[in-house]
């Protein structure tokens, strides 16, 4: 089973971006430019690399609108049909696995389109990426690795409540206590997570530095990038994979438990929210 925790966070983050129809349509229609700015902040493309990167990004968005958005809509509709009733941990994990399968082609398409661009990059870009990794890690340490255990716990509770209320609306005192108790007993360990994150970053930098036109073929570059994506979703470290599995199982059970504590009004809020997101995506599919 793939990392449910990672997928659910990805899903919630993605859906949170769809909180306003006008925003999501404007954002998606300008997605290629926004993605370019984000990627450029990480690798600092030079003048010769820029047009190739922009072209690859635009090609990906053109493909994504027709190939992926319909599948997102179908997935949301299937979840919405079941969210009014009680849920089990098995259902939550199944939805997560389905979502992973749905978005997998998006990563593969990105690999195919980005490989020629990656082969044009050099040491200046990788040094910039290394610096950006370091900055990002410091930001995450500030948010997840507070020195004071109570401050860290409260920050985790606050993040979780925000994500839950984005879907279900306001939650009550009992549900807040349920969240607090769940976080207290959760196997999530931010130190372990950060160590794995930094290990993957070093692996990524090492492999990217080997991808030069003189040393690899385009096909070999694609394979290397595919492996990096796979290790991001499923660690190549057996101990961390065991940790991922334990965390995934716990997360599924927690979400099911929390959902089953919700009121009819909260479930209606979730149902309506999913329907709105579904409607927004349908509009994007048709270019409205």
Short mmCIF file of C-alpha atoms in Angstrom, two decimals:
data_model
loop_
_atom_site.label_atom_id
_atom_site.label_comp_id
_atom_site.label_asym_id
_atom_site.label_seq_id
_atom_site.Cartn_x
_atom_site.Cartn_y
_atom_site.Cartn_z
CA UNK A 1 0.00 0.00 0.00
CA UNK A 2 1.31 3.40 -0.90
CA UNK A 3 1.65 6.25 1.56
CA UNK A 4 -1.90 7.16 2.53
CA UNK A 5 -0.77 10.01 4.73
CA UNK A 6 1.13 11.61 1.85
CA UNK A 7 -1.78 11.15 -0.54
CA UNK A 8 -4.36 12.56 1.85
CA UNK A 9 -2.26 15.63 2.56
CA UNK A 10 -1.76 16.04 -1.18
CA UNK A 11 -5.49 15.72 -1.75
CA UNK A 12 -6.44 18.18 0.99
CA UNK A 13 -3.87 20.67 -0.26
CA UNK A 14 -5.12 20.30 -3.83
CA UNK A 15 -8.77 20.64 -2.85
CA UNK A 16 -8.03 23.58 -0.58
CA UNK A 17 -6.84 25.46 -3.65
CA UNK A 18 -10.32 25.03 -5.10
CA UNK A 19 -12.06 27.03 -2.39
CA UNK A 20 -13.33 29.66 -4.83
CA UNK A 21 -14.47 28.99 -8.35
CA UNK A 22 -13.04 32.20 -9.81
CA UNK A 23 -9.70 31.58 -8.10
CA UNK A 24 -9.32 28.01 -9.28
CA UNK A 25 -10.22 28.87 -12.88
CA UNK A 26 -7.88 31.83 -12.95
CA UNK A 27 -5.14 29.80 -11.25
CA UNK A 28 -5.43 26.82 -13.56
CA UNK A 29 -5.63 28.93 -16.69
CA UNK A 30 -2.38 30.57 -15.59
CA UNK A 31 -0.99 27.33 -14.21
CA UNK A 32 1.84 27.07 -16.71
CA UNK A 33 3.17 30.51 -15.80
CA UNK A 34 2.75 29.90 -12.06
CA UNK A 35 4.54 26.56 -12.36
CA UNK A 36 7.32 28.21 -14.32
CA UNK A 37 7.84 30.80 -11.58
CA UNK A 38 7.86 28.07 -8.93
CA UNK A 39 10.36 25.89 -10.80
CA UNK A 40 12.54 28.84 -11.69
CA UNK A 41 12.72 29.67 -8.00
CA UNK A 42 14.18 26.22 -7.42
CA UNK A 43 16.67 25.89 -10.28
CA UNK A 44 17.12 29.41 -11.74
CA UNK A 45 16.94 28.62 -15.46
CA UNK A 46 19.30 30.56 -17.70
CA UNK A 47 18.28 32.35 -20.88
CA UNK A 48 18.93 29.36 -23.12
CA UNK A 49 17.05 26.90 -20.90
CA UNK A 50 13.99 29.07 -20.30
CA UNK A 51 12.07 28.57 -23.59
CA UNK A 52 12.50 24.78 -23.43
CA UNK A 53 11.26 24.67 -19.83
CA UNK A 54 8.27 26.89 -20.58
CA UNK A 55 7.33 24.79 -23.61
CA UNK A 56 7.46 21.55 -21.60
CA UNK A 57 5.32 23.05 -18.83
CA UNK A 58 2.69 24.29 -21.28
CA UNK A 59 2.58 20.90 -23.01
CA UNK A 60 2.03 19.24 -19.65
CA UNK A 61 -0.91 21.52 -18.79
CA UNK A 62 -2.48 21.02 -22.21
CA UNK A 63 -2.32 17.27 -21.65
CA UNK A 64 -3.46 17.48 -18.03
CA UNK A 65 -6.65 19.41 -18.77
CA UNK A 66 -8.01 16.71 -21.08
CA UNK A 67 -6.40 13.59 -19.62
CA UNK A 68 -6.54 14.15 -15.85
CA UNK A 69 -9.33 16.55 -14.92
CA UNK A 70 -12.11 14.13 -16.02
CA UNK A 71 -10.62 11.48 -13.74
CA UNK A 72 -10.50 13.91 -10.81
CA UNK A 73 -14.17 14.66 -11.39
CA UNK A 74 -15.12 10.98 -11.42
CA UNK A 75 -13.11 10.35 -8.25
CA UNK A 76 -14.70 13.28 -6.41
CA UNK A 77 -18.17 12.14 -7.46
CA UNK A 78 -17.51 8.62 -6.16
CA UNK A 79 -16.29 9.94 -2.81
CA UNK A 80 -19.21 12.35 -2.57
CA UNK A 81 -21.69 9.53 -3.09
CA UNK A 82 -20.39 7.78 0.03
CA UNK A 83 -19.47 10.62 2.34
CA UNK A 84 -22.99 11.03 3.74
CA UNK A 85 -22.78 7.69 5.54
CA UNK A 86 -20.30 6.03 7.90
CA UNK A 87 -16.83 5.19 6.61
CA UNK A 88 -14.23 2.56 7.40
CA UNK A 89 -10.46 2.71 7.41
CA UNK A 90 -10.49 0.31 4.47
CA UNK A 91 -12.60 2.75 2.42
CA UNK A 92 -10.25 5.63 3.19
CA UNK A 93 -7.20 3.61 2.17
CA UNK A 94 -8.98 2.48 -0.99
CA UNK A 95 -9.74 6.07 -1.96
CA UNK A 96 -6.12 6.98 -1.36
CA UNK A 97 -4.87 4.13 -3.53
CA UNK A 98 -7.32 5.14 -6.26
CA UNK A 99 -6.07 8.71 -6.16
CA UNK A 100 -2.46 7.56 -6.37
CA UNK A 101 -3.30 5.54 -9.46
CA UNK A 102 -5.14 8.47 -11.01
CA UNK A 103 -2.29 10.95 -10.56
CA UNK A 104 0.49 8.52 -11.51
CA UNK A 105 0.20 9.36 -15.24
CA UNK A 106 0.69 13.04 -14.39
CA UNK A 107 4.09 12.26 -12.90
CA UNK A 108 4.98 10.03 -15.84
CA UNK A 109 4.00 12.72 -18.32
CA UNK A 110 6.11 15.21 -16.38
CA UNK A 111 9.10 12.87 -16.58
CA UNK A 112 8.74 12.39 -20.33
CA UNK A 113 8.49 16.12 -20.98
CA UNK A 114 11.12 17.22 -18.47
CA UNK A 115 13.90 14.78 -19.36
CA UNK A 116 15.14 16.82 -22.37
CA UNK A 117 15.03 19.96 -20.22
CA UNK A 118 16.95 18.33 -17.37
CA UNK A 119 19.71 17.32 -19.79
CA UNK A 120 20.18 21.01 -20.61
CA UNK A 121 20.73 21.99 -16.98
CA UNK A 122 24.12 22.21 -15.30
CA UNK A 123 26.00 22.70 -12.06
CA UNK A 124 24.76 26.27 -11.62
CA UNK A 125 21.17 25.00 -11.52
CA UNK A 126 21.99 22.15 -9.14
CA UNK A 127 23.79 24.48 -6.72
CA UNK A 128 20.73 26.72 -6.76
CA UNK A 129 18.49 23.71 -6.12
CA UNK A 130 20.68 22.63 -3.22
CA UNK A 131 20.37 26.08 -1.67
CA UNK A 132 16.60 26.04 -2.18
CA UNK A 133 16.39 22.63 -0.51
CA UNK A 134 18.25 24.03 2.48
CA UNK A 135 15.91 27.01 2.74
CA UNK A 136 12.84 24.80 2.42
CA UNK A 137 14.11 22.48 5.15
CA UNK A 138 14.60 25.39 7.50
CA UNK A 139 11.04 26.53 6.87
CA UNK A 140 9.71 23.04 7.59
CA UNK A 141 11.79 22.76 10.75
CA UNK A 142 10.18 25.99 11.93
CA UNK A 143 6.70 24.59 11.24
CA UNK A 144 7.14 20.95 12.31
CA UNK A 145 10.20 20.67 14.56
CA UNK A 146 9.66 23.24 17.28
CA UNK A 147 12.10 22.67 20.18
CA UNK A 148 9.30 22.80 22.74
CA UNK A 149 7.22 19.55 22.59
CA UNK A 150 4.00 21.29 23.61
CA UNK A 151 4.43 23.98 20.98
CA UNK A 152 5.04 21.27 18.39
CA UNK A 153 1.93 19.39 19.50
CA UNK A 154 -0.26 22.49 19.40
CA UNK A 155 1.00 23.36 15.92
CA UNK A 156 0.12 19.86 14.71
CA UNK A 157 -3.36 20.11 16.23
CA UNK A 158 -3.91 23.50 14.60
CA UNK A 159 -2.85 22.21 11.16
CA UNK A 160 -5.10 19.18 11.42
CA UNK A 161 -8.13 21.17 12.56
CA UNK A 162 -7.66 23.60 9.68
CA UNK A 163 -7.61 20.75 7.15
CA UNK A 164 -10.63 19.04 8.68
CA UNK A 165 -12.70 22.23 8.90
CA UNK A 166 -11.93 23.03 5.28
CA UNK A 167 -14.03 20.01 4.35
CA UNK A 168 -16.52 19.59 7.20
CA UNK A 169 -16.95 23.16 8.40
CA UNK A 170 -16.66 24.07 12.08
CA UNK A 171 -16.00 21.15 14.41
CA UNK A 172 -17.07 20.85 18.03
CA UNK A 173 -15.16 20.49 21.29
CA UNK A 174 -15.42 16.70 21.38
CA UNK A 175 -14.01 16.45 17.86
CA UNK A 176 -11.16 18.77 18.77
CA UNK A 177 -10.38 16.52 21.71
CA UNK A 178 -10.48 13.51 19.39
CA UNK A 179 -7.95 15.20 17.11
CA UNK A 180 -5.69 16.10 20.02
CA UNK A 181 -5.77 12.53 21.35
CA UNK A 182 -5.07 11.14 17.90
CA UNK A 183 -2.05 13.36 17.41
CA UNK A 184 -0.77 12.35 20.84
CA UNK A 185 -0.79 8.68 19.86
CA UNK A 186 0.14 9.13 16.19
CA UNK A 187 3.25 7.31 14.92
CA UNK A 188 4.18 10.40 12.88
CA UNK A 189 7.71 11.41 13.79
CA UNK A 190 8.86 14.68 12.21
CA UNK A 191 12.51 13.91 12.95
CA UNK A 192 12.34 10.66 10.99
CA UNK A 193 10.44 12.42 8.22
CA UNK A 194 13.05 15.19 7.98
CA UNK A 195 15.94 12.73 7.89
CA UNK A 196 14.29 10.83 5.04
CA UNK A 197 13.49 14.07 3.24
CA UNK A 198 17.11 15.20 3.37
CA UNK A 199 18.33 11.76 2.28
CA UNK A 200 16.06 11.89 -0.76
CA UNK A 201 17.23 15.39 -1.57
CA UNK A 202 20.85 14.27 -1.57
CA UNK A 203 19.94 11.28 -3.73
CA UNK A 204 18.12 13.61 -6.13
CA UNK A 205 21.04 16.02 -6.38
CA UNK A 206 23.50 13.17 -6.92
CA UNK A 207 21.47 11.67 -9.74
CA UNK A 208 20.66 14.99 -11.41
CA UNK A 209 24.35 15.88 -11.51
CA UNK A 210 24.98 12.66 -13.43
CA UNK A 211 22.40 13.50 -16.08
CA UNK A 212 24.42 15.20 -18.79
CA UNK A 213 24.15 14.73 -22.57
CA UNK A 214 27.71 13.38 -22.57
CA UNK A 215 27.07 10.65 -20.01
CA UNK A 216 23.51 9.39 -20.55
CA UNK A 217 21.00 8.90 -23.33
CA UNK A 218 17.53 10.51 -23.17
CA UNK A 219 16.09 7.08 -22.37
CA UNK A 220 18.50 6.65 -19.45
CA UNK A 221 17.59 10.10 -18.17
CA UNK A 222 13.90 9.16 -18.25
CA UNK A 223 14.59 5.98 -16.27
CA UNK A 224 16.60 7.90 -13.67
CA UNK A 225 13.81 10.45 -13.23
CA UNK A 226 11.21 7.69 -12.98
CA UNK A 227 13.21 6.11 -10.17
CA UNK A 228 13.40 9.42 -8.32
CA UNK A 229 9.62 9.79 -8.54
CA UNK A 230 9.09 6.23 -7.35
CA UNK A 231 11.36 6.75 -4.34
CA UNK A 232 9.46 9.91 -3.46
CA UNK A 233 6.21 7.93 -3.22
CA UNK A 234 7.71 4.71 -1.90
CA UNK A 235 11.01 4.97 -0.08
CA UNK A 236 13.83 2.67 -1.10
CA UNK A 237 14.77 2.43 2.59
CA UNK A 238 13.05 -0.66 4.09
CA UNK A 239 12.87 0.82 7.60
CA UNK A 240 11.20 3.96 6.32
CA UNK A 241 8.80 1.92 4.19
CA UNK A 242 7.73 0.05 7.33
CA UNK A 243 7.22 3.40 9.05
CA UNK A 244 5.17 4.64 6.07
CA UNK A 245 2.92 1.60 6.24
CA UNK A 246 2.34 2.02 9.97
CA UNK A 247 1.55 5.70 9.54
CA UNK A 248 -0.76 5.02 6.60
CA UNK A 249 -2.81 2.49 8.53
CA UNK A 250 -3.08 4.85 11.49
CA UNK A 251 -4.11 7.77 9.29
CA UNK A 252 -6.86 5.78 7.58
CA UNK A 253 -8.27 4.71 10.93
CA UNK A 254 -8.10 8.25 12.30
CA UNK A 255 -9.92 9.79 9.34
CA UNK A 256 -12.64 7.14 9.46
CA UNK A 257 -13.05 7.65 13.21
CA UNK A 258 -13.27 11.41 12.86
CA UNK A 259 -15.72 11.20 9.96
CA UNK A 260 -17.97 8.88 11.94
CA UNK A 261 -18.08 11.47 14.73
CA UNK A 262 -19.44 14.16 12.41
CA UNK A 263 -23.00 15.43 12.51
CA UNK A 264 -25.46 15.33 9.58
CA UNK A 265 -24.86 19.06 9.12
CA UNK A 266 -21.09 18.56 8.91
CA UNK A 267 -21.48 15.72 6.42
CA UNK A 268 -23.77 17.88 4.32
CA UNK A 269 -21.10 20.58 4.39
CA UNK A 270 -18.55 18.04 3.13
CA UNK A 271 -20.97 16.79 0.47
CA UNK A 272 -21.65 20.31 -0.78
CA UNK A 273 -17.94 21.17 -0.76
CA UNK A 274 -17.07 18.13 -2.85
CA UNK A 275 -19.88 18.96 -5.26
CA UNK A 276 -18.60 22.51 -5.65
CA UNK A 277 -15.07 21.28 -6.36
CA UNK A 278 -16.49 18.80 -8.84
CA UNK A 279 -18.45 21.57 -10.57
CA UNK A 280 -15.39 23.81 -10.73
CA UNK A 281 -13.33 21.06 -12.34
CA UNK A 282 -16.05 20.37 -14.90
CA UNK A 283 -15.95 24.05 -15.85
CA UNK A 284 -12.18 23.85 -16.26
CA UNK A 285 -12.55 20.79 -18.49
CA UNK A 286 -14.71 22.76 -20.90
CA UNK A 287 -12.59 25.89 -20.65
CA UNK A 288 -15.43 28.01 -19.29
#
